[in-house]
Short mmCIF file of C-alpha atoms and ligand atoms in Angstrom, two decimals:
data_model
loop_
_atom_site.label_atom_id
_atom_site.label_comp_id
_atom_site.label_asym_id
_atom_site.label_seq_id
_atom_site.Cartn_x
_atom_site.Cartn_y
_atom_site.Cartn_z
CA MET A 30 -0.72 -20.72 9.18
CA ASP A 31 -2.19 -23.51 7.05
CA ASN A 32 -0.59 -26.31 9.02
CA VAL A 33 -1.97 -25.18 12.36
CA PRO A 34 -3.53 -28.15 14.14
CA ALA A 35 -7.33 -28.20 14.08
CA MET A 36 -8.97 -26.88 17.22
CA THR A 37 -10.85 -29.34 19.39
CA ALA A 38 -12.87 -29.02 22.56
CA ASP A 39 -9.87 -30.45 24.41
CA THR A 40 -8.47 -27.58 26.47
CA GLY A 41 -4.95 -28.97 26.52
CA GLN A 42 -4.77 -29.17 22.74
CA GLN A 43 -6.36 -25.76 22.37
CA THR A 44 -3.81 -24.18 24.72
CA ALA A 45 -0.94 -25.78 22.81
CA CYS A 46 -2.38 -24.47 19.54
CA GLU A 47 -2.78 -20.98 20.97
CA GLN A 48 0.78 -20.90 22.24
CA GLN A 49 2.07 -22.18 18.91
CA LEU A 50 0.24 -19.38 17.06
CA ARG A 51 1.47 -16.77 19.52
CA ASP A 52 5.06 -17.98 19.23
CA ALA A 53 4.84 -17.94 15.43
CA MET A 54 3.48 -14.38 15.55
CA VAL A 55 6.26 -13.27 17.89
CA GLN A 56 8.89 -14.84 15.61
CA ARG A 57 7.41 -12.97 12.66
CA LEU A 58 7.44 -9.68 14.62
CA VAL A 59 11.10 -10.25 15.46
CA ASP A 60 11.90 -11.10 11.81
CA LEU A 61 10.12 -7.92 10.67
CA GLY A 62 12.15 -5.88 13.17
CA ALA A 63 8.89 -4.74 14.83
CA ALA A 64 9.61 -6.41 18.20
CA ARG A 65 13.21 -6.07 19.40
CA HIS A 66 13.36 -5.54 23.14
CA PRO A 67 13.08 -8.76 25.24
CA ARG A 68 10.25 -7.26 27.31
CA VAL A 69 8.28 -6.41 24.16
CA VAL A 70 8.77 -9.98 22.96
CA ALA A 71 7.64 -11.32 26.35
CA ALA A 72 4.53 -9.08 26.33
CA PHE A 73 3.47 -10.31 22.89
CA ARG A 74 4.05 -13.88 23.97
CA ALA A 75 1.84 -13.42 27.05
CA VAL A 76 -1.43 -11.89 25.82
CA PRO A 77 -4.20 -14.13 24.35
CA ARG A 78 -5.21 -11.52 21.75
CA HIS A 79 -7.64 -13.86 19.98
CA LEU A 80 -10.09 -13.31 22.87
CA ALA A 81 -10.64 -9.75 21.55
CA THR A 82 -11.70 -10.87 18.09
CA SER A 83 -14.03 -13.83 18.50
CA ASP A 84 -15.50 -13.19 15.01
CA VAL A 85 -12.26 -14.17 13.21
CA SER A 86 -10.34 -17.44 13.37
CA MET A 87 -7.67 -17.83 16.01
CA ALA A 88 -5.02 -18.17 13.29
CA LYS A 89 -6.11 -14.86 11.74
CA ALA A 90 -5.96 -13.06 15.11
CA TYR A 91 -2.25 -13.92 15.34
CA GLU A 92 -1.25 -12.77 11.84
CA ALA A 93 1.34 -10.02 12.22
CA GLU A 94 -0.30 -7.68 9.71
CA PHE A 95 -3.96 -8.36 10.49
CA ALA A 96 -6.01 -5.49 11.93
CA ALA A 97 -9.47 -6.59 13.03
CA VAL A 98 -12.00 -3.87 12.16
CA THR A 99 -14.57 -3.58 14.95
CA LYS A 100 -16.60 -0.59 13.73
CA THR A 101 -17.34 1.21 10.45
CA ASP A 102 -19.16 4.54 10.02
CA PRO A 103 -22.19 5.06 7.73
CA MET A 104 -19.83 6.17 4.89
CA GLY A 105 -18.03 2.82 5.10
CA VAL A 106 -14.92 4.29 6.74
CA ASP A 107 -13.31 2.07 9.40
CA ILE A 108 -13.43 3.94 12.71
CA SER A 109 -12.32 1.29 15.18
CA SER A 110 -10.11 -1.77 15.09
CA VAL A 111 -7.77 -3.92 17.09
CA SER A 112 -4.53 -2.79 15.46
CA ALA A 113 -2.22 -5.24 13.72
CA PRO A 114 0.39 -6.86 15.99
CA ARG A 115 3.22 -5.37 13.89
CA VAL A 116 1.91 -1.84 14.37
CA GLN A 117 1.31 -2.37 18.09
CA ALA A 118 4.84 -3.74 18.58
CA MET A 119 6.33 -0.89 16.56
CA GLN A 120 4.61 1.76 18.69
CA ILE A 121 5.48 0.02 21.95
CA GLU A 122 9.14 -0.13 20.87
CA GLN A 123 8.96 3.59 20.01
CA ALA A 124 7.57 4.36 23.48
CA ARG A 125 10.56 2.76 25.32
CA ILE A 126 8.46 1.73 28.29
CA ARG A 127 10.03 0.70 31.60
CA PRO A 128 8.48 -1.19 34.54
CA GLY A 129 6.61 1.03 36.98
CA MET A 130 5.66 3.69 34.42
CA ARG A 131 2.29 5.41 34.13
CA ILE A 132 0.88 5.27 30.62
CA LEU A 133 -2.06 6.91 28.86
CA GLU A 134 -3.36 5.11 25.78
CA ILE A 135 -5.72 7.12 23.55
CA GLY A 136 -7.93 4.79 21.50
CA SER A 137 -8.80 1.53 23.25
CA GLY A 138 -9.29 -1.98 22.02
CA GLY A 139 -8.06 -3.88 25.03
CA VAL A 140 -5.25 -5.77 23.35
CA ASN A 141 -2.72 -2.95 23.18
CA ALA A 142 -3.61 -1.90 26.73
CA ALA A 143 -2.82 -5.46 27.85
CA TYR A 144 0.60 -5.29 26.13
CA LEU A 145 1.23 -1.92 27.81
CA ALA A 146 0.19 -3.42 31.16
CA GLU A 147 2.68 -6.26 30.63
CA MET A 148 5.38 -3.69 29.86
CA VAL A 149 4.83 -1.60 33.03
CA GLY A 150 4.27 -4.60 35.31
CA PRO A 151 2.29 -4.63 38.57
CA GLN A 152 3.98 -1.45 39.89
CA GLY A 153 2.95 0.54 36.82
CA HIS A 154 -0.44 1.66 35.59
CA VAL A 155 -2.20 2.05 32.25
CA VAL A 156 -5.17 4.30 31.59
CA THR A 157 -6.88 3.75 28.26
CA VAL A 158 -9.52 6.09 26.88
CA ASP A 159 -11.89 5.70 23.94
CA ILE A 160 -14.62 8.01 22.71
CA ASP A 161 -16.93 5.09 21.93
CA ARG A 162 -18.72 3.29 24.77
CA ASP A 163 -19.09 0.07 22.72
CA ILE A 164 -15.33 -0.03 22.36
CA THR A 165 -14.55 0.63 26.03
CA GLN A 166 -17.02 -2.12 26.93
CA ARG A 167 -15.19 -4.51 24.58
CA ALA A 168 -11.86 -3.45 26.08
CA GLN A 169 -13.15 -3.95 29.62
CA ASP A 170 -14.49 -7.42 28.81
CA PHE A 171 -11.21 -8.39 27.19
CA LEU A 172 -9.08 -7.13 30.11
CA ALA A 173 -11.35 -8.94 32.58
CA ALA A 174 -10.86 -12.14 30.59
CA THR A 175 -7.07 -11.76 30.48
CA GLY A 176 -6.86 -10.69 34.13
CA HIS A 177 -4.93 -7.46 33.58
CA GLN A 178 -5.87 -5.47 36.67
CA ASN A 179 -3.49 -2.53 36.36
CA VAL A 180 -5.53 -0.95 33.54
CA THR A 181 -8.27 1.68 33.95
CA VAL A 182 -10.68 1.97 31.01
CA ILE A 183 -12.50 5.28 30.53
CA THR A 184 -15.01 6.54 27.96
CA ALA A 185 -14.15 10.13 26.95
CA ASP A 186 -12.78 12.25 24.14
CA GLY A 187 -9.01 11.79 24.27
CA GLU A 188 -8.54 15.36 22.98
CA HIS A 189 -8.43 16.50 26.61
CA GLY A 190 -6.18 13.69 27.82
CA LEU A 191 -7.19 12.49 31.28
CA PRO A 192 -6.08 15.08 33.83
CA ASP A 193 -7.31 13.07 36.83
CA HIS A 194 -4.66 10.41 36.27
CA ALA A 195 -1.86 12.68 34.97
CA PRO A 196 1.06 13.09 34.73
CA TYR A 197 2.08 10.26 32.43
CA ASP A 198 5.54 8.95 31.60
CA ARG A 199 4.28 7.90 28.20
CA ILE A 200 1.26 8.72 26.04
CA VAL A 201 0.54 6.29 23.23
CA VAL A 202 -2.03 7.48 20.69
CA THR A 203 -3.54 4.72 18.58
CA VAL A 204 -5.75 6.82 16.32
CA GLN A 205 -4.68 9.12 13.48
CA ALA A 206 -4.23 12.71 14.67
CA ALA A 207 -3.90 15.82 12.53
CA ASP A 208 -2.93 17.97 15.53
CA ILE A 209 -1.46 17.66 19.01
CA PRO A 210 -3.78 19.12 21.67
CA PRO A 211 -2.04 20.99 24.52
CA ALA A 212 -3.37 18.47 27.08
CA TRP A 213 -1.16 15.73 25.62
CA VAL A 214 1.94 17.86 26.12
CA HIS A 215 1.01 19.18 29.56
CA GLN A 216 -0.01 15.77 30.95
CA LEU A 217 3.34 14.28 29.91
CA VAL A 218 6.29 14.49 32.31
CA GLU A 219 9.29 16.51 31.13
CA GLY A 220 11.40 14.18 28.99
CA GLY A 221 8.40 11.83 28.62
CA ARG A 222 7.54 10.26 25.26
CA LEU A 223 4.42 10.82 23.17
CA VAL A 224 3.96 8.27 20.40
CA VAL A 225 1.37 9.50 17.91
CA PRO A 226 0.28 8.65 14.35
CA LEU A 227 0.56 12.24 13.11
CA ARG A 228 -0.81 13.21 9.71
CA MET A 229 1.39 15.78 8.01
CA ARG A 230 0.12 17.07 4.66
CA GLY A 231 -1.67 13.79 4.09
CA MET A 232 1.22 11.55 5.14
CA THR A 233 0.81 9.71 8.43
CA ARG A 234 3.85 8.63 10.42
CA THR A 235 3.82 7.34 13.96
CA VAL A 236 6.22 9.79 15.52
CA ALA A 237 8.00 9.21 18.84
CA PHE A 238 8.24 12.68 20.40
CA VAL A 239 10.16 13.65 23.52
CA ARG A 240 8.79 16.53 25.61
CA ASP A 241 11.20 19.43 25.93
CA GLY A 242 9.34 22.15 27.84
CA GLU A 243 6.49 23.36 25.66
CA ARG A 244 7.82 21.75 22.51
CA LEU A 245 8.03 18.16 21.30
CA VAL A 246 11.04 16.90 19.36
CA SER A 247 10.95 13.68 17.37
CA ASP A 248 13.16 10.72 18.13
CA GLY A 249 12.11 8.35 15.36
CA LEU A 250 9.19 7.92 13.00
CA GLU A 251 7.58 4.96 11.27
CA LEU A 252 5.16 4.58 8.39
CA CYS A 253 1.68 3.59 9.54
CA GLY A 254 -2.03 3.70 8.85
CA PHE A 255 -4.65 4.35 11.55
CA VAL A 256 -8.37 5.05 11.70
CA PRO A 257 -9.25 8.78 11.81
CA MET A 258 -9.80 10.75 15.01
CA GLN A 259 -13.38 11.44 16.07
CA GLY A 260 -14.70 14.10 18.46
CA VAL A 261 -13.40 17.63 18.97
CA GLY A 262 -10.13 16.96 17.13
CA ALA A 263 -11.72 15.27 14.09
CA ASN A 264 -10.04 16.49 10.91
CA ARG A 265 -10.30 14.14 7.95
CA VAL A 266 -8.61 14.38 4.58
CA ARG A 267 -10.96 15.44 1.78
CA LEU A 268 -11.22 13.34 -1.35
CA VAL A 269 -11.44 14.97 -4.78
CA LEU A 270 -12.34 12.38 -7.39
CA LEU A 271 -10.36 12.52 -10.64
CA HIS A 272 -11.92 9.37 -12.06
CA ASP A 273 -15.14 7.95 -10.67
CA ALA A 274 -15.93 4.77 -12.64
CA GLU A 275 -16.97 2.23 -10.01
CA GLY A 276 -14.06 0.10 -8.81
CA GLU A 277 -11.51 2.22 -10.70
CA GLU A 278 -11.66 5.37 -8.59
CA ILE A 279 -8.72 7.77 -8.58
CA ALA A 280 -8.78 10.58 -6.02
CA LEU A 281 -6.59 13.29 -4.56
CA ARG A 282 -6.49 13.30 -0.76
CA LEU A 283 -6.42 16.93 0.34
CA ASP A 284 -4.95 17.86 3.70
CA GLY A 285 -4.55 21.64 3.77
CA HIS A 286 -3.60 21.69 0.07
CA LEU A 287 -4.92 24.28 -2.37
CA GLU A 288 -8.36 23.61 -3.80
CA PRO A 289 -7.59 21.96 -7.15
CA ASP A 290 -9.24 22.67 -10.48
CA ALA A 291 -10.84 19.24 -10.47
CA GLU A 292 -12.43 19.54 -13.94
CA ALA A 293 -9.11 20.51 -15.54
CA LEU A 294 -7.24 17.72 -13.70
CA ARG A 295 -9.82 15.12 -14.77
CA ALA A 296 -9.36 16.18 -18.38
CA ALA A 297 -5.57 16.20 -17.95
CA LEU A 298 -5.54 12.66 -16.63
CA ARG A 299 -7.44 11.48 -19.71
CA GLY A 300 -4.87 13.14 -21.98
CA PRO A 301 -1.31 12.16 -22.96
CA ARG A 302 1.40 11.58 -20.37
CA ALA A 303 4.91 12.98 -20.07
CA GLU A 304 7.67 11.11 -18.23
CA ALA A 305 10.67 12.36 -16.29
CA TRP A 306 13.20 9.95 -14.77
CA SER A 307 15.52 10.74 -11.89
CA GLY A 308 18.36 8.22 -12.20
CA VAL A 309 17.71 7.35 -8.52
CA THR A 310 17.08 3.64 -8.02
CA VAL A 311 15.60 1.60 -5.18
CA ALA A 312 15.24 -2.10 -4.40
CA GLY A 313 11.81 -3.67 -4.91
CA ASP A 314 11.22 -3.99 -1.17
CA GLU A 315 12.67 -0.59 -0.25
CA SER A 316 10.18 1.79 1.30
CA THR A 317 9.80 5.27 -0.19
CA GLU A 318 8.39 6.66 3.08
CA HIS A 319 11.35 8.96 3.74
CA LEU A 320 11.53 10.12 0.12
CA ASP A 321 7.83 10.96 0.22
CA LEU A 322 8.27 13.01 3.40
CA TRP A 323 11.16 14.82 1.70
CA LEU A 324 8.98 15.58 -1.32
CA THR A 325 6.27 17.11 0.85
CA THR A 326 8.94 19.13 2.66
CA ALA A 327 10.43 20.45 -0.59
CA LEU A 328 7.36 20.99 -2.75
CA ASP A 329 4.21 23.01 -2.19
CA ASN A 330 0.87 21.53 -3.10
CA LEU A 331 1.73 17.84 -3.13
CA PRO A 332 -1.33 15.84 -2.04
CA LEU A 333 -1.42 12.06 -2.24
CA MET A 334 -3.26 10.46 -5.16
CA ALA A 335 -4.98 7.19 -4.25
CA ALA A 336 -6.02 4.82 -7.02
CA LYS A 337 -7.67 1.45 -7.16
CA VAL A 338 -5.67 -1.41 -8.66
CA ALA A 339 -8.25 -1.69 -11.46
CA ALA A 340 -7.41 1.90 -12.50
CA ARG A 341 -3.78 0.91 -12.96
CA GLU A 342 -4.73 -2.28 -14.78
CA ARG A 343 -6.78 -0.21 -17.23
CA GLY A 344 -3.73 2.01 -17.82
CA LEU A 345 -5.32 5.13 -16.29
CA VAL A 346 -2.38 5.55 -13.89
CA ALA A 347 1.01 3.84 -13.68
CA SER A 348 0.97 3.53 -9.88
CA ALA A 349 -1.86 2.44 -7.64
CA SER A 350 -1.83 2.62 -3.88
CA PRO A 351 -4.69 2.87 -1.40
CA ILE A 352 -2.51 5.15 0.77
CA GLY A 353 -1.62 7.26 -2.26
CA VAL A 354 1.45 8.45 -4.15
CA PRO A 355 2.77 12.01 -3.88
CA THR A 356 1.32 14.11 -6.68
CA LEU A 357 2.47 17.60 -7.55
CA VAL A 358 -0.45 19.76 -8.65
CA ASP A 359 0.00 22.98 -10.60
CA GLY A 360 -3.17 24.53 -12.04
CA GLY A 361 -4.63 22.12 -14.57
CA SER A 362 -1.54 19.89 -14.60
CA LEU A 363 -0.21 17.23 -12.26
CA ALA A 364 2.65 14.76 -11.93
CA TYR A 365 2.86 11.74 -9.64
CA ARG A 366 5.80 9.70 -8.39
CA THR A 367 6.26 6.35 -10.04
CA ALA A 368 8.95 3.74 -10.77
CA ARG A 369 10.10 1.61 -13.71
CA PRO A 370 12.21 -1.57 -13.84
CA THR A 371 15.93 -1.28 -14.61
CA ASP A 372 18.32 -3.80 -16.18
CA VAL A 373 19.31 -4.88 -12.67
CA PRO A 374 16.89 -7.49 -11.29
CA ASP A 375 14.65 -6.15 -8.51
CA ARG A 376 15.89 -2.54 -8.91
CA PHE A 377 13.61 0.26 -9.99
CA GLU A 378 14.23 3.78 -11.15
CA LEU A 379 12.13 6.50 -9.57
CA GLY A 380 10.52 9.14 -11.72
CA ALA A 381 7.37 11.10 -12.40
CA ILE A 382 4.49 10.95 -14.84
CA GLY A 383 2.88 14.23 -15.77
CA HIS A 384 -0.42 15.12 -17.38
CA GLY A 385 -1.93 18.38 -18.58
CA PRO A 386 -0.65 21.41 -20.46
CA GLN A 387 2.33 21.78 -18.09
CA GLY A 388 2.61 18.04 -17.40
CA SER A 389 6.16 17.75 -18.67
CA LYS A 390 7.44 20.68 -16.58
CA VAL A 391 5.62 19.51 -13.46
CA ALA A 392 7.07 16.00 -13.90
CA ASP A 393 10.55 17.54 -14.27
CA ARG A 394 10.13 19.45 -11.01
CA LEU A 395 9.09 16.29 -9.18
CA ALA A 396 11.94 14.22 -10.66
CA GLU A 397 14.40 16.96 -9.72
CA GLN A 398 13.39 16.73 -6.04
CA ILE A 399 13.75 12.94 -6.18
CA ARG A 400 17.34 13.58 -7.36
CA VAL A 401 17.92 16.08 -4.53
CA TRP A 402 16.74 13.46 -2.04
CA GLY A 403 18.97 10.80 -3.61
CA HIS A 404 21.96 13.11 -3.47
CA ASP A 405 21.51 14.97 -0.17
CA HIS A 406 19.03 13.21 2.10
CA ARG A 407 18.97 9.50 1.35
CA GLY A 408 19.76 7.54 4.51
CA HIS A 409 18.78 10.51 6.70
CA ARG A 410 15.62 10.88 8.73
CA ALA A 411 13.47 13.98 9.01
CA ARG A 412 13.24 15.64 12.42
CA ILE A 413 9.72 16.65 13.36
CA GLU A 414 9.09 19.31 15.97
CA ALA A 415 5.75 20.41 17.39
CA HIS A 416 5.50 23.88 18.92
CA PRO A 417 2.45 25.54 20.48
CA ALA A 418 0.29 27.61 18.11
CA GLY A 419 1.33 31.24 18.38
CA THR A 420 5.06 30.47 18.52
CA PRO A 421 6.64 33.20 16.37
CA ASP A 422 8.26 32.10 13.08
CA HIS A 423 11.74 33.14 14.19
CA GLN A 424 11.60 30.62 17.06
CA LEU A 425 10.86 27.73 14.70
CA PRO A 426 13.46 25.65 12.89
CA ALA A 427 13.67 26.26 9.12
CA GLY A 428 11.79 23.58 7.17
CA ARG A 429 8.29 22.70 6.09
CA LEU A 430 5.78 24.36 8.39
CA ILE A 431 2.34 22.87 8.97
CA ASP A 432 -0.04 25.05 10.96
CA ARG A 433 -2.81 23.32 12.87
CA PRO A 434 -5.21 24.86 15.41
CA HIS A 435 -3.05 23.83 18.42
CA THR A 436 0.36 23.23 16.94
CA ARG A 437 2.97 24.47 14.52
CA VAL A 438 4.62 21.31 13.19
CA THR A 439 7.95 21.57 11.38
CA ILE A 440 9.64 18.95 9.23
CA VAL A 441 13.38 19.52 9.09
CA TRP A 442 16.03 17.58 7.16
CA PRO A 443 19.67 17.19 8.12
C1 SAM B 10 -7.18 1.68 16.02
S1 SAM B 10 -8.35 1.79 17.26
C2 SAM B 10 -7.45 1.49 18.75
C3 SAM B 10 -6.73 0.18 18.77
C4 SAM B 10 -6.36 -0.29 20.14
N1 SAM B 10 -5.45 0.60 20.81
C5 SAM B 10 -5.81 -1.70 20.15
O1 SAM B 10 -5.87 -2.31 21.21
O2 SAM B 10 -5.32 -2.19 19.12
C6 SAM B 10 -8.65 3.53 17.40
C7 SAM B 10 -9.70 3.91 18.43
O3 SAM B 10 -9.64 5.30 18.64
C8 SAM B 10 -10.93 5.69 19.07
N2 SAM B 10 -11.04 7.14 18.96
C9 SAM B 10 -11.28 7.92 17.87
N3 SAM B 10 -11.32 9.21 18.21
C10 SAM B 10 -11.09 9.27 19.54
C11 SAM B 10 -11.01 10.33 20.47
N4 SAM B 10 -11.17 11.60 20.11
N5 SAM B 10 -10.77 10.02 21.77
C12 SAM B 10 -10.64 8.73 22.16
N6 SAM B 10 -10.72 7.69 21.32
C13 SAM B 10 -10.92 7.96 20.02
C14 SAM B 10 -11.87 4.93 18.16
O4 SAM B 10 -13.16 4.79 18.75
C15 SAM B 10 -11.11 3.60 18.03
O5 SAM B 10 -11.65 2.63 18.88
#
């Protein structure tokens, strides 16, 4: 974006610059495979998203991966943002929206609602709800500026959906959810699609569900990151620090996992490491998102371990990721997924690094499941189903079961 012409007060030049930035963003979204359908491309070409983020440069507002944070809580956690164009396009593709549809968006920001409004056209309608009045005000101001009139903005807790405007052909949730409240299922038409960033044992995937009676069945999932849900459905991961030197923090992110023996794990991490290699290789740019979901399906007690880059640079861990790497915990020992270069350029072998008295055995168990994935599941996608709480076990598909207050989520592999 460096060679973007400088902005001047001249409206003609400014409009040309805007359009140039928007076209470049759309091209990038197409190249990334995030925008595919011609109507999605047209929607992203139409909306002047920079009007929602006046505090960043126009060039920044049109970067495909840039999410503009609009609110942070007292702990420093981001709680509201205008999502990155790539993520918005990905979810809109997942929703398969047609003209004339009625859509509920949970989590407002204005920009995504405008894209949804473009997708449904003048015969369709979008209702967007946010729990935070500041955010709905921002969204309303933005939609007034862009002239999208087929959007209703409401301040409420999205946990309950919005029964007054139901039913919806599509529900698009733009905030991380640990559960699926019954209202979202019941306010969706039969066969309708719910697109939701669902956190499953610490791993968030935006899942495209199709309603089939009382259950939801996935039809695609994508890796994503979203701000956490507030209100009645709030359910955050809990951090357990394994190394707390400032700027080098290493922490386990617990999401229904067993309470770890933190003292023993801290000591283990300071001790010697054991390695186990799987023989499974991946390209440098190949995502491990499906492998990681397999690992959490196959292994109990596998939280993510997040580490700062400085922790890796100091040699405390071999892998650092703000999202986290799957880490198998067993008493006072742990092993995390990692990778090492091979003789083939840009190919890496997957394996595990263990610490603690049982570190070698735990690393072997993790490496073994990487091999199982490489042999049996690579190239396949997990199927996620969500059934109402109280559904008896024998009516659920066999697989990893995650029980939440409203839902029994299953992860099943072909
Ligand atoms: C990532 S932002 C939404 C982005 C937006 N859709 C856009 O245009 O890019 C997530 C929003 O969800 C909202 N939120 C969090 N919990 C909520 C809840 N229970 N009900 C409704 N909104 C909620 C937050 O206030 C935040 O503004």
